[in-house]
XYZ file of C-alpha atoms in Angstrom:
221
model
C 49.934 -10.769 -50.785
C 51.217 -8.281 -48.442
C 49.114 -5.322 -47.183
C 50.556 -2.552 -44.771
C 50.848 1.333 -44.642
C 54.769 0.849 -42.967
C 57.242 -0.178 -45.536
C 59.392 -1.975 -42.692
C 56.618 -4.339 -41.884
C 55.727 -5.087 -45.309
C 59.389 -6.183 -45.944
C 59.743 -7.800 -42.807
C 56.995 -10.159 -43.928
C 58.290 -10.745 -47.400
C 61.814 -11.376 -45.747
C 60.201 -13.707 -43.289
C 58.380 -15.657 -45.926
C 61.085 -16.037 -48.867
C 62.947 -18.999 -47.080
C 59.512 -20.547 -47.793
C 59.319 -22.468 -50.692
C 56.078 -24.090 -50.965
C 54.324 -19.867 -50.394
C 55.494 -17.167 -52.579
C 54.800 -13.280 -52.190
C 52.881 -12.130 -55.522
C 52.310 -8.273 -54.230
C 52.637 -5.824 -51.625
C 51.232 -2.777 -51.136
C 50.555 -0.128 -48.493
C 47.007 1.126 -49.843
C 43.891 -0.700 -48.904
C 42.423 0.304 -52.335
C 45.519 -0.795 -53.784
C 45.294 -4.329 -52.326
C 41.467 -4.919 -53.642
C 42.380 -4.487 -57.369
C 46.140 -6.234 -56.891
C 43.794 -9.059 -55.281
C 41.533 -9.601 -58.459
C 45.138 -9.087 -61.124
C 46.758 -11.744 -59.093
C 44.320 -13.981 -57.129
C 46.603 -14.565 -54.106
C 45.097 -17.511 -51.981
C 46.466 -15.477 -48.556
C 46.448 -12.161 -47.891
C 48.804 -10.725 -44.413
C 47.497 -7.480 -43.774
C 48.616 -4.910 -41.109
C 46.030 -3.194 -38.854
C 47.336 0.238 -40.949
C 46.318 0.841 -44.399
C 46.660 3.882 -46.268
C 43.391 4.936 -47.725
C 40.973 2.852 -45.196
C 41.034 0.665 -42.348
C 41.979 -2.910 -41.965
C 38.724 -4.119 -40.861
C 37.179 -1.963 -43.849
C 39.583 -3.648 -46.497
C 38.537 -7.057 -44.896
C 35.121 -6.690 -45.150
C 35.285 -4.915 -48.808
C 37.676 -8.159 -49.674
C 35.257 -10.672 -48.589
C 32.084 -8.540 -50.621
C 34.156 -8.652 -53.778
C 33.474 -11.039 -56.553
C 37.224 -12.257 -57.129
C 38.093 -15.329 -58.929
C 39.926 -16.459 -55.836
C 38.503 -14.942 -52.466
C 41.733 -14.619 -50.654
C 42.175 -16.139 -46.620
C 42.311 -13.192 -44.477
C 45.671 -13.455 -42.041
C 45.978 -10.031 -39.586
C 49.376 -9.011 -38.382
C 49.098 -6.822 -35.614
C 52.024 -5.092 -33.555
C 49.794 -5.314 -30.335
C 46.797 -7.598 -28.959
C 44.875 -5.609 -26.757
C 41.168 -6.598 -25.943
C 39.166 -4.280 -28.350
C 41.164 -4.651 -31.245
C 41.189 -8.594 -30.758
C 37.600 -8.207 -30.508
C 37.091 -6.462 -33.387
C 39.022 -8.736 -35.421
C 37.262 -11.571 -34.906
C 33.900 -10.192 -35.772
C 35.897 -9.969 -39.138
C 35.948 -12.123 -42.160
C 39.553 -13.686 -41.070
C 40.866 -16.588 -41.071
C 43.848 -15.820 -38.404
C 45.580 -12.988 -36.367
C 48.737 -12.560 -35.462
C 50.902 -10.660 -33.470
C 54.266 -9.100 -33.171
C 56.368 -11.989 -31.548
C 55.496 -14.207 -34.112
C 57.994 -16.421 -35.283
C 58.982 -16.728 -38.916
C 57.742 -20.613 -38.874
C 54.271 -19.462 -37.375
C 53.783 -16.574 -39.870
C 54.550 -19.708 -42.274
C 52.597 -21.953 -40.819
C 49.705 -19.521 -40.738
C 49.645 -18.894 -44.137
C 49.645 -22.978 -44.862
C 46.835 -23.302 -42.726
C 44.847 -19.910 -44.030
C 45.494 -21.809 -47.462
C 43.276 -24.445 -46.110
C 40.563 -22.783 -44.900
C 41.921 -22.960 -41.172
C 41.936 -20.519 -38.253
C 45.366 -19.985 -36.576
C 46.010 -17.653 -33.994
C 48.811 -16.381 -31.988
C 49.339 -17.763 -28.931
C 48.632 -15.016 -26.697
C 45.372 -14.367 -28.692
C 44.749 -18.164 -28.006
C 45.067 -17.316 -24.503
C 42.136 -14.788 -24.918
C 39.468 -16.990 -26.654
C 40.062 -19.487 -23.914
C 39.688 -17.324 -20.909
C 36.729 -15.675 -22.669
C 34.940 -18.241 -23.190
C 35.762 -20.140 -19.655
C 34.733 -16.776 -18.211
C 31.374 -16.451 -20.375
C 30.512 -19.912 -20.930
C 30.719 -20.581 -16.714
C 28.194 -18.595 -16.022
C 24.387 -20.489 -15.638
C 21.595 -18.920 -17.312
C 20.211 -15.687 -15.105
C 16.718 -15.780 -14.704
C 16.450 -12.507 -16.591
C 18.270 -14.039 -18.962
C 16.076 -17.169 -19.305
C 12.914 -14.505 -19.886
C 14.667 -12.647 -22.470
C 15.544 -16.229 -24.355
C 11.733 -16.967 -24.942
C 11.165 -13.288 -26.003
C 13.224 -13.509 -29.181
C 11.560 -13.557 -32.272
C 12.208 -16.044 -34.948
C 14.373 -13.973 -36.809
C 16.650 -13.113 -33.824
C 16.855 -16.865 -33.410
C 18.186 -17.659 -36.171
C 20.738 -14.928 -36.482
C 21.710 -16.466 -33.212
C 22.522 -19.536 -34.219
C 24.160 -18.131 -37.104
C 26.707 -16.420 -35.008
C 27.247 -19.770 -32.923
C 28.059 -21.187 -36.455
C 31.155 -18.548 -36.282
C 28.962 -16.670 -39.845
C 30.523 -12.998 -40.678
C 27.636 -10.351 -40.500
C 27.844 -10.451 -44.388
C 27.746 -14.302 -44.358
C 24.677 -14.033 -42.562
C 23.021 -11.414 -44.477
C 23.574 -13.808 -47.558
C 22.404 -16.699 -45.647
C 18.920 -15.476 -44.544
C 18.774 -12.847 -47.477
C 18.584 -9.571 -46.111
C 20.888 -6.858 -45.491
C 23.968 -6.701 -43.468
C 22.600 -3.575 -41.994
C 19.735 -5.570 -40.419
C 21.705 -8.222 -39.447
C 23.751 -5.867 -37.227
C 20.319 -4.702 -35.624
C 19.504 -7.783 -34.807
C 22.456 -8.536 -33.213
C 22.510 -5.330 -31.314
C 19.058 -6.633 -30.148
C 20.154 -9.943 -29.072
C 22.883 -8.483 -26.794
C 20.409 -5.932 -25.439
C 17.939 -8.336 -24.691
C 20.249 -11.453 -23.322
C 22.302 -8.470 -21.546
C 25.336 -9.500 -22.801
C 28.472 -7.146 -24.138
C 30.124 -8.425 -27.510
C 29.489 -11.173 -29.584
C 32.303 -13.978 -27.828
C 29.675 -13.520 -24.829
C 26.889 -14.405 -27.727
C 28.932 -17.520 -28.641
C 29.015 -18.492 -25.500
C 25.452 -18.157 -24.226
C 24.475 -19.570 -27.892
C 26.304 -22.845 -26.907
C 24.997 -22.899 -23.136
C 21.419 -22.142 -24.103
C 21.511 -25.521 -26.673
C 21.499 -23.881 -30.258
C 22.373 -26.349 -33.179
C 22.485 -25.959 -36.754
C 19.849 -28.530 -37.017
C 17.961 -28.650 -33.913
C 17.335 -25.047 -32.607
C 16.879 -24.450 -29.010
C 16.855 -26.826 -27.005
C 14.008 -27.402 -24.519
């Protein structure tokens, strides 16, 4: 399925994706309300969405998408006409399962959707680009001793959620995991980056991974 508020982009999607014979287009629409009922009639396996919706936000119709009860929970693919930091970031604290932008070819738009269809991640290259230098750039840096402090003050609770976000978890996928609200789970994390003094949640990742947090082990000593 197709979601964007510009008609041109929603047939230049379509267009790019009929030569494709294994993926067919069962909807478009430019409403973001629209797109969560067309989503339970049809049960698309991908949804392409713009960043412009009429009636809410992108991030807002990804987020209602993935809280839905639908017989088929649709892969989340972003098409955006720009890549600049903030939106990337914001993105990828999203439910999606790639993002995309406006030089993308019509046998990566393809390929995305294959690979959303399997429950894989696929990014544009210049997004790709991003994640690497972010994480060189975050995941470089040793430990501060503030830092190190800060590490043994979190509680149990801010430990897990944590490790939770080094598992790549949605706020909403963590809220289900440890059964509380998404609400707190954003607190927490707001208290993690307050207390490890660090910015967004790709600098979380990163100091997750340096600091020796496993699904099954923890912390390391």
């Amino acid at each position: 399925m197709i979601v964007d508020e510009s008609s041109v982009i929603r047939d230049g999607l379509c267009t790019l994706l009929a030569p494709a014979a294994d993926i067919e287009v069962v909807a478009a629409t430019d409403s973001g309300a629209r797109a969560v009922h067309l989503a339970a009639v049809h049960g698309p396996h991908v949804l392409v969405t713009g960043l412009h919706l009429r009636g809410m936000s992108c991030l807002d119709l990804l987020r209602r998408l993935d809280a839905e009860r639908l017989p088929v929970r649709p892969r989340l693919v972003v098409f955006a006409q720009h890549d600049n930091e903030d939106m990337v970031k914001d993105v990828l604290q999203a439910p999606t399962h790639g993002l995309l932008v406006k030089d993308t070819s019509r046998e990566e738009l393809a390929g995305a959707v294959r690979a959303a269809a399997r429950g894989e991640a696929v990014f544009s290259p210049s997004v790709s680009h991003r994640l690497v230098e972010w994480y060189r750039t975050a995941g470089s840096r040793r430990l501060r001793p503030a830092s190190r402090t800060a590490l043994k003050s979190l509680t149990i609770r801010e430990r897990e959620v944590l490790r939770l976000i080094a598992e790549g978890l949605s706020p909403l996928e963590m809220a289900d995991r440890l059964c509380i609200g998404e609400a707190t789970v954003r607190t927490h994390v707001y208290r993690l980056r307050t207390k490890l003094e660090l910015k967004d949640r790709a600098q979380l990742v990163a100091f997750a991974y340096q600091a020796g947090v496993t699904a099954e082990e923890g912390f390391a000593a």
